[in-house]
């Protein structure tokens, strides 16, 4: 595996092939926690660490390049435990190392770990650490992804250690974008954006604007592959994803109890399919929230179906809508539908979620008692056509 970014600059992280859950994000292709070793003529710095259980692997990777006593600085760009979890073990193993982080990160680290004995150097925006012929310069990137997040720039190599920004939960034996399957990388970058970055789209865009003033030859995030040949692609994609830019796509998702809501969903898809738009139909038994929000991020319009269960919506639908509500996809047109037995509550409650997202509601919920009749299925087909019209209104 090629782990060399430039002479004396190495990836020393951990590839987490089996991980399938990242605080609720279903990581179907695993992940990696990227740490980097930068050697100057005078000092050696480690940029970030890995999750706590993989500290030994990180230390072994460092020792492939230098003795642990030679590590002078450990840069902590972000206190989230996927990058700081191994820090206590690394600090203990590297007796000459000082931790470099900003004030908010120092505070966050002290609330995660016993840092009383650590040597910590607090940095602020624009500060630099001279490694001898190589410089590390620090820039705050507040809320990308936590309040203390920062990135580290190495001007001599035009190399940005971009932390979570431009990352992907993607396990691969290839460390660089031009060595890996680019279609898979971009899909995982999109999934990562939808599930991690989307609520912070504005601060990430502001950070990107600031960082694009730098000369960038290589961008090394803390998850997934390093961008050295296709940075233009991920940058362009970030611009689209930032606005949850709608495409000519309709998404219909639902849960069903006795198949009535499924029949309504299928009639809706049939109506939408009459137009030249992409239509995706998901039974929430068969799709996870991670995939669902990724599909919703760039759709133009969507519909959510739920039967009424115990005077409420189906728990699986509530879970999906709660997950989506937190991630805030913007600018969508939507409607709700579903069957009921004796009190129609589920679809109306689902519509309340849509209003909370700020969706433009296309019509009142379509509901039916027990089993949809021909008129109800016609109404569903018509609603599908309305969803498709909303998608067709988007620039192709
Ligand atoms: Fe990859 Fe926000 O941690």
Short mmCIF file of C-alpha atoms and ligand atoms in Angstrom, two decimals:
data_model
loop_
_atom_site.label_atom_id
_atom_site.label_comp_id
_atom_site.label_asym_id
_atom_site.label_seq_id
_atom_site.Cartn_x
_atom_site.Cartn_y
_atom_site.Cartn_z
CA UNK A 1 0.00 0.00 0.00
CA UNK A 2 1.42 3.36 -1.03
CA UNK A 3 1.21 5.58 2.05
CA UNK A 4 3.65 8.31 1.03
CA UNK A 5 2.16 11.72 0.26
CA UNK A 6 5.55 13.35 -0.31
CA UNK A 7 9.09 12.79 0.87
CA UNK A 8 8.91 12.23 4.67
CA UNK A 9 5.13 12.72 4.77
CA UNK A 10 3.24 9.50 5.41
CA UNK A 11 -0.26 8.23 6.12
CA UNK A 12 -0.07 6.34 9.42
CA UNK A 13 -3.78 5.81 10.17
CA UNK A 14 -6.09 2.83 10.47
CA UNK A 15 -8.42 1.28 7.89
CA UNK A 16 -11.57 0.06 9.64
CA UNK A 17 -12.88 -2.53 7.21
CA UNK A 18 -15.62 -4.07 9.38
CA UNK A 19 -17.21 -0.94 10.90
CA UNK A 20 -20.85 -0.76 9.84
CA UNK A 21 -22.20 1.80 12.30
CA UNK A 22 -20.81 5.27 12.91
CA UNK A 23 -23.12 6.87 15.49
CA UNK A 24 -26.13 5.73 13.49
CA UNK A 25 -24.59 6.24 10.04
CA UNK A 26 -24.56 2.88 8.28
CA UNK A 27 -21.03 2.65 6.88
CA UNK A 28 -21.57 -0.12 4.36
CA UNK A 29 -18.05 0.21 2.93
CA UNK A 30 -16.28 0.62 6.29
CA UNK A 31 -14.13 3.65 7.03
CA UNK A 32 -10.63 4.84 7.78
CA UNK A 33 -9.24 7.17 10.44
CA UNK A 34 -6.44 9.01 8.74
CA UNK A 35 -3.43 10.21 10.68
CA UNK A 36 -0.34 11.65 9.02
CA UNK A 37 3.32 11.91 9.98
CA UNK A 38 5.21 14.99 8.76
CA UNK A 39 8.98 15.11 9.20
CA UNK A 40 10.92 18.35 8.91
CA UNK A 41 14.66 18.81 9.31
CA UNK A 42 14.21 19.88 12.94
CA UNK A 43 10.94 18.36 14.17
CA UNK A 44 8.44 15.63 13.49
CA UNK A 45 4.70 16.09 13.83
CA UNK A 46 1.79 13.69 13.92
CA UNK A 47 -1.43 15.09 12.47
CA UNK A 48 -4.36 13.58 14.40
CA UNK A 49 -4.79 10.06 15.74
CA UNK A 50 -7.35 7.25 15.35
CA UNK A 51 -10.13 5.61 17.37
CA UNK A 52 -8.93 4.42 20.77
CA UNK A 53 -8.89 0.64 20.07
CA UNK A 54 -6.47 1.13 17.17
CA UNK A 55 -3.77 3.10 19.00
CA UNK A 56 -1.27 0.22 18.79
CA UNK A 57 -1.57 0.06 15.01
CA UNK A 58 -1.06 3.82 14.75
CA UNK A 59 2.04 3.64 16.93
CA UNK A 60 3.42 0.77 14.84
CA UNK A 61 2.81 2.77 11.66
CA UNK A 62 4.70 5.74 13.16
CA UNK A 63 7.58 3.47 14.18
CA UNK A 64 7.96 2.35 10.60
CA UNK A 65 9.30 5.87 9.97
CA UNK A 66 10.80 7.11 13.24
CA UNK A 67 11.22 6.35 16.92
CA UNK A 68 8.35 7.48 19.11
CA UNK A 69 10.82 9.70 21.01
CA UNK A 70 11.29 11.67 17.80
CA UNK A 71 7.67 12.81 17.68
CA UNK A 72 7.77 16.43 18.85
CA UNK A 73 4.24 17.55 18.07
CA UNK A 74 0.81 15.99 17.88
CA UNK A 75 -1.69 18.19 16.09
CA UNK A 76 -5.26 17.63 17.21
CA UNK A 77 -7.50 19.21 14.60
CA UNK A 78 -10.73 17.82 16.06
CA UNK A 79 -11.67 16.35 19.44
CA UNK A 80 -14.26 13.85 18.18
CA UNK A 81 -13.13 10.43 19.44
CA UNK A 82 -12.69 8.90 15.97
CA UNK A 83 -9.64 11.20 15.71
CA UNK A 84 -8.68 11.84 19.33
CA UNK A 85 -9.54 8.48 20.92
CA UNK A 86 -5.96 7.21 20.68
CA UNK A 87 -4.51 10.49 21.92
CA UNK A 88 -4.02 9.39 25.56
CA UNK A 89 -2.10 6.31 24.41
CA UNK A 90 -0.06 8.30 21.90
CA UNK A 91 0.79 11.05 24.42
CA UNK A 92 1.91 8.34 26.84
CA UNK A 93 4.02 6.62 24.18
CA UNK A 94 5.66 9.78 22.82
CA UNK A 95 7.43 11.38 25.81
CA UNK A 96 8.72 14.39 23.91
CA UNK A 97 5.48 15.34 22.20
CA UNK A 98 3.45 18.49 22.76
CA UNK A 99 -0.20 18.54 21.69
CA UNK A 100 -1.08 21.45 19.39
CA UNK A 101 -4.76 22.41 19.36
CA UNK A 102 -6.96 25.47 19.65
CA UNK A 103 -8.52 26.65 22.92
CA UNK A 104 -11.91 25.06 22.26
CA UNK A 105 -10.24 21.78 21.44
CA UNK A 106 -8.16 21.93 24.62
CA UNK A 107 -11.38 22.34 26.57
CA UNK A 108 -13.09 19.49 24.69
CA UNK A 109 -10.08 17.18 25.19
CA UNK A 110 -10.08 17.92 28.93
CA UNK A 111 -13.73 16.81 29.07
CA UNK A 112 -12.95 13.55 27.27
CA UNK A 113 -9.60 12.59 28.82
CA UNK A 114 -7.40 13.27 31.82
CA UNK A 115 -5.14 15.85 30.19
CA UNK A 116 -3.64 17.23 33.42
CA UNK A 117 -0.15 15.90 32.66
CA UNK A 118 -0.17 16.64 28.92
CA UNK A 119 2.03 19.29 27.35
CA UNK A 120 -0.45 21.37 25.35
CA UNK A 121 0.31 24.35 23.13
CA UNK A 122 -2.81 26.35 22.29
CA UNK A 123 -2.85 27.78 18.77
CA UNK A 124 -5.08 30.32 17.13
CA UNK A 125 -6.09 31.14 13.57
CA UNK A 126 -3.01 31.57 11.34
CA UNK A 127 -0.44 30.37 13.89
CA UNK A 128 2.42 28.30 12.51
CA UNK A 129 4.67 25.52 13.74
CA UNK A 130 8.10 25.40 12.10
CA UNK A 131 9.31 21.82 11.61
CA UNK A 132 12.47 22.91 9.79
CA UNK A 133 11.94 23.46 6.08
CA UNK A 134 8.31 22.60 6.59
CA UNK A 135 5.63 24.64 8.24
CA UNK A 136 2.28 23.67 9.71
CA UNK A 137 -0.23 26.50 9.68
CA UNK A 138 -3.54 26.25 11.52
CA UNK A 139 -6.93 27.57 10.43
CA UNK A 140 -10.14 27.42 12.43
CA UNK A 141 -13.06 25.75 10.67
CA UNK A 142 -15.77 26.25 13.28
CA UNK A 143 -18.65 23.71 13.04
CA UNK A 144 -16.87 21.67 10.37
CA UNK A 145 -17.74 19.44 12.12
CA UNK A 146 -17.61 20.51 15.80
CA UNK A 147 -17.05 23.97 17.29
CA UNK A 148 -13.33 23.33 17.83
CA UNK A 149 -12.61 21.89 14.37
CA UNK A 150 -9.57 23.25 12.61
CA UNK A 151 -7.44 22.26 9.62
CA UNK A 152 -3.68 22.24 9.10
CA UNK A 153 -1.91 23.53 5.99
CA UNK A 154 1.59 22.69 4.86
CA UNK A 155 2.49 25.44 2.37
CA UNK A 156 5.80 23.96 1.18
CA UNK A 157 3.87 20.97 -0.22
CA UNK A 158 0.62 22.87 -0.90
CA UNK A 159 -0.99 20.18 1.21
CA UNK A 160 -4.11 20.67 3.32
CA UNK A 161 -5.02 18.29 6.13
CA UNK A 162 -8.73 19.02 5.84
CA UNK A 163 -10.08 17.00 8.79
CA UNK A 164 -13.66 15.80 8.19
CA UNK A 165 -14.14 18.13 5.20
CA UNK A 166 -13.98 16.21 1.87
CA UNK A 167 -13.91 12.89 3.77
CA UNK A 168 -15.59 9.59 2.99
CA UNK A 169 -16.42 6.58 5.15
CA UNK A 170 -14.66 4.24 2.76
CA UNK A 171 -12.30 1.39 3.59
CA UNK A 172 -9.79 0.73 0.84
CA UNK A 173 -6.23 -0.47 0.51
CA UNK A 174 -5.68 2.54 -1.78
CA UNK A 175 -4.82 5.83 -0.15
CA UNK A 176 -5.21 8.18 -3.13
CA UNK A 177 -8.20 9.19 -5.26
CA UNK A 178 -6.46 8.20 -8.51
CA UNK A 179 -5.71 4.69 -7.21
CA UNK A 180 -9.24 3.90 -5.98
CA UNK A 181 -12.54 3.37 -7.80
CA UNK A 182 -13.56 7.01 -8.27
CA UNK A 183 -17.27 6.22 -8.70
CA UNK A 184 -17.28 4.44 -5.33
CA UNK A 185 -15.28 7.26 -3.74
CA UNK A 186 -17.71 9.91 -5.00
CA UNK A 187 -20.73 7.87 -3.87
CA UNK A 188 -19.25 7.52 -0.40
CA UNK A 189 -18.30 11.23 -0.36
CA UNK A 190 -21.93 12.04 -1.19
CA UNK A 191 -23.23 9.71 1.51
CA UNK A 192 -20.79 11.28 3.98
CA UNK A 193 -21.93 14.77 3.03
CA UNK A 194 -25.62 13.88 3.39
CA UNK A 195 -25.15 12.17 6.75
CA UNK A 196 -22.46 14.31 8.40
CA UNK A 197 -21.92 17.61 6.63
CA UNK A 198 -25.43 18.63 5.50
CA UNK A 199 -26.51 20.47 8.69
CA UNK A 200 -23.20 22.35 8.61
CA UNK A 201 -23.33 23.19 4.91
CA UNK A 202 -23.06 26.94 5.50
CA UNK A 203 -19.97 26.84 7.79
CA UNK A 204 -18.34 24.25 5.52
CA UNK A 205 -18.93 26.50 2.50
CA UNK A 206 -17.46 29.46 4.42
CA UNK A 207 -14.44 27.37 5.39
CA UNK A 208 -14.01 26.12 1.83
CA UNK A 209 -14.07 29.72 0.56
CA UNK A 210 -11.33 30.66 3.03
CA UNK A 211 -9.22 27.59 2.27
CA UNK A 212 -9.52 27.91 -1.50
CA UNK A 213 -7.41 31.05 -1.18
CA UNK A 214 -4.54 28.65 -0.44
CA UNK A 215 -2.55 26.91 -3.13
CA UNK A 216 -3.71 23.28 -3.00
CA UNK A 217 -1.90 20.42 -4.65
CA UNK A 218 -3.21 17.75 -2.33
CA UNK A 219 -6.06 17.59 0.20
CA UNK A 220 -5.83 14.92 2.87
CA UNK A 221 -9.04 14.42 4.86
CA UNK A 222 -9.38 12.39 8.04
CA UNK A 223 -11.53 9.69 6.42
CA UNK A 224 -11.17 7.89 3.09
CA UNK A 225 -8.88 8.68 0.19
CA UNK A 226 -6.53 11.63 -0.28
CA UNK A 227 -7.42 14.02 -3.11
CA UNK A 228 -4.46 14.62 -5.40
CA UNK A 229 -5.91 14.19 -8.93
CA UNK A 230 -9.66 14.81 -8.68
CA UNK A 231 -10.03 17.59 -6.12
CA UNK A 232 -11.97 19.59 -8.73
CA UNK A 233 -14.66 16.87 -8.72
CA UNK A 234 -15.21 16.82 -4.97
CA UNK A 235 -15.13 20.61 -4.84
CA UNK A 236 -17.80 20.92 -7.56
CA UNK A 237 -19.90 18.28 -5.83
CA UNK A 238 -19.66 20.16 -2.52
CA UNK A 239 -21.12 23.22 -4.24
CA UNK A 240 -24.13 21.19 -5.47
CA UNK A 241 -24.64 19.32 -2.21
CA UNK A 242 -24.35 22.48 -0.18
CA UNK A 243 -27.65 23.71 -1.56
CA UNK A 244 -29.21 20.22 -1.49
CA UNK A 245 -29.42 21.10 -5.20
CA UNK A 246 -32.51 19.35 -6.56
CA UNK A 247 -32.27 17.09 -9.58
CA UNK A 248 -35.04 15.57 -11.65
CA UNK A 249 -35.68 12.89 -9.08
CA UNK A 250 -38.75 11.89 -7.07
CA UNK A 251 -38.41 9.78 -3.91
CA UNK A 252 -41.35 7.90 -2.39
CA UNK A 253 -40.78 6.07 0.89
CA UNK A 254 -43.20 4.32 3.17
CA UNK A 255 -43.93 1.69 5.78
CA UNK A 256 -46.91 -0.58 5.40
CA UNK A 257 -48.91 -2.71 7.79
CA UNK A 258 -51.39 -4.68 5.65
CA UNK A 259 -50.16 -3.53 2.18
CA UNK A 260 -52.62 -0.63 1.74
CA UNK A 261 -49.97 2.07 2.09
CA UNK A 262 -47.72 0.05 -0.24
CA UNK A 263 -50.48 0.04 -2.90
CA UNK A 264 -50.83 3.80 -2.51
CA UNK A 265 -47.05 4.27 -2.83
CA UNK A 266 -46.92 2.13 -5.95
CA UNK A 267 -49.79 4.06 -7.56
CA UNK A 268 -47.93 7.28 -6.77
CA UNK A 269 -44.76 5.92 -8.38
CA UNK A 270 -46.82 4.87 -11.41
CA UNK A 271 -48.10 8.45 -11.80
CA UNK A 272 -44.62 9.92 -11.40
CA UNK A 273 -43.17 7.43 -13.88
CA UNK A 274 -45.35 8.84 -16.65
CA UNK A 275 -42.86 11.73 -16.84
CA UNK A 276 -39.20 11.59 -17.76
CA UNK A 277 -37.87 11.81 -14.22
CA UNK A 278 -36.02 9.38 -11.97
CA UNK A 279 -38.38 7.75 -9.48
CA UNK A 280 -37.14 5.86 -6.42
CA UNK A 281 -39.52 3.82 -4.30
CA UNK A 282 -38.41 2.61 -0.87
CA UNK A 283 -40.10 0.38 1.67
CA UNK A 284 -38.43 1.46 4.91
CA UNK A 285 -38.05 -2.22 5.81
CA UNK A 286 -35.56 -2.46 2.97
CA UNK A 287 -33.66 0.81 3.22
CA UNK A 288 -31.72 2.40 6.05
CA UNK A 289 -31.78 6.05 7.05
CA UNK A 290 -28.26 6.62 5.71
CA UNK A 291 -29.25 5.67 2.17
CA UNK A 292 -32.58 7.45 2.47
CA UNK A 293 -31.14 10.88 3.37
CA UNK A 294 -28.53 10.49 0.62
CA UNK A 295 -31.35 9.99 -1.90
CA UNK A 296 -33.40 12.84 -0.44
CA UNK A 297 -30.52 15.32 -0.50
CA UNK A 298 -30.65 15.80 -4.26
CA UNK A 299 -34.29 14.97 -5.04
CA UNK A 300 -36.71 17.67 -6.10
CA UNK A 301 -39.80 16.21 -4.45
CA UNK A 302 -40.68 13.35 -2.18
CA UNK A 303 -43.63 11.63 -0.55
CA UNK A 304 -43.78 9.78 2.75
CA UNK A 305 -46.36 7.10 3.45
CA UNK A 306 -47.42 5.68 6.79
CA UNK A 307 -50.42 3.84 8.10
CA UNK A 308 -51.91 4.99 11.37
CA UNK A 309 -50.73 2.80 14.24
CA UNK A 310 -52.07 3.44 17.75
CA UNK A 311 -53.20 6.92 16.74
CA UNK A 312 -49.75 7.84 15.47
CA UNK A 313 -47.41 7.13 12.60
CA UNK A 314 -45.43 3.91 12.22
CA UNK A 315 -42.32 3.93 14.48
CA UNK A 316 -40.03 3.14 11.53
CA UNK A 317 -41.37 6.17 9.66
CA UNK A 318 -40.98 8.35 12.77
CA UNK A 319 -37.38 7.19 13.11
CA UNK A 320 -36.60 7.96 9.46
CA UNK A 321 -38.26 11.38 9.61
CA UNK A 322 -36.48 12.23 12.87
CA UNK A 323 -33.13 11.35 11.29
CA UNK A 324 -33.92 13.40 8.19
CA UNK A 325 -35.19 16.35 10.26
CA UNK A 326 -31.83 16.62 12.03
CA UNK A 327 -29.95 16.73 8.73
CA UNK A 328 -32.21 19.42 7.23
CA UNK A 329 -32.32 18.83 3.46
CA UNK A 330 -33.42 22.16 2.04
CA UNK A 331 -35.78 23.25 -0.72
CA UNK A 332 -37.90 20.11 -1.21
CA UNK A 333 -41.54 19.76 -2.24
CA UNK A 334 -43.36 17.00 -0.43
CA UNK A 335 -46.59 15.35 0.61
CA UNK A 336 -47.74 12.63 3.00
CA UNK A 337 -50.11 9.71 2.54
CA UNK A 338 -51.29 6.52 4.20
CA UNK A 339 -54.12 4.26 5.28
CA UNK A 340 -55.94 4.10 8.60
CA UNK A 341 -58.55 1.95 10.33
CA UNK A 342 -60.79 4.16 12.41
CA UNK A 343 -58.87 7.39 13.06
CA UNK A 344 -56.62 9.05 10.48
CA UNK A 345 -53.56 10.28 12.37
CA UNK A 346 -50.36 8.86 10.83
CA UNK A 347 -50.23 10.75 7.54
CA UNK A 348 -51.18 14.00 9.24
CA UNK A 349 -48.42 13.54 11.80
CA UNK A 350 -45.95 12.78 9.02
CA UNK A 351 -46.97 16.01 7.32
CA UNK A 352 -46.05 17.84 10.54
CA UNK A 353 -42.47 16.57 10.11
CA UNK A 354 -42.44 17.82 6.50
CA UNK A 355 -43.49 21.27 7.67
CA UNK A 356 -40.73 21.16 10.30
CA UNK A 357 -38.18 20.50 7.50
CA UNK A 358 -39.45 23.60 5.72
CA UNK A 359 -40.79 21.56 2.78
CA UNK A 360 -43.26 23.12 0.41
CA UNK A 361 -46.36 20.95 0.91
CA UNK A 362 -47.82 19.96 -2.47
CA UNK A 363 -51.23 18.94 -1.17
CA UNK A 364 -53.09 17.76 1.93
CA UNK A 365 -52.36 14.16 2.99
CA UNK A 366 -53.99 11.43 0.89
CA UNK A 367 -55.62 8.98 3.27
CA UNK A 368 -57.88 5.99 2.90
CA UNK A 369 -59.80 3.81 5.31
CA UNK A 370 -58.44 0.25 5.43
CA UNK A 371 -57.89 -0.49 1.71
CA UNK A 372 -57.46 2.04 -1.12
CA UNK A 373 -60.35 2.06 -3.61
CA UNK A 374 -60.03 3.06 -7.27
CA UNK A 375 -60.62 6.74 -6.49
CA UNK A 376 -57.87 6.74 -3.85
CA UNK A 377 -55.43 5.06 -6.22
CA UNK A 378 -56.30 7.63 -8.88
CA UNK A 379 -55.59 10.40 -6.36
CA UNK A 380 -52.23 8.75 -5.63
CA UNK A 381 -51.39 8.59 -9.36
CA UNK A 382 -52.30 12.27 -9.65
CA UNK A 383 -50.10 13.11 -6.66
CA UNK A 384 -47.29 11.18 -8.35
CA UNK A 385 -47.74 13.35 -11.43
CA UNK A 386 -47.53 16.46 -9.23
CA UNK A 387 -44.28 15.18 -7.70
CA UNK A 388 -42.92 14.59 -11.20
CA UNK A 389 -43.95 18.07 -12.31
CA UNK A 390 -42.00 19.52 -9.39
CA UNK A 391 -38.98 17.51 -10.55
CA UNK A 392 -39.42 18.58 -14.17
CA UNK A 393 -39.37 22.21 -13.06
CA UNK A 394 -35.73 21.70 -12.06
CA UNK A 395 -33.12 22.65 -14.61
CA UNK A 396 -31.93 19.44 -16.31
FE1 LIG B 1 -14.51 12.19 11.76
FE2 LIG B 1 -16.23 14.73 13.27
O1 LIG B 1 -15.12 13.22 13.19
#
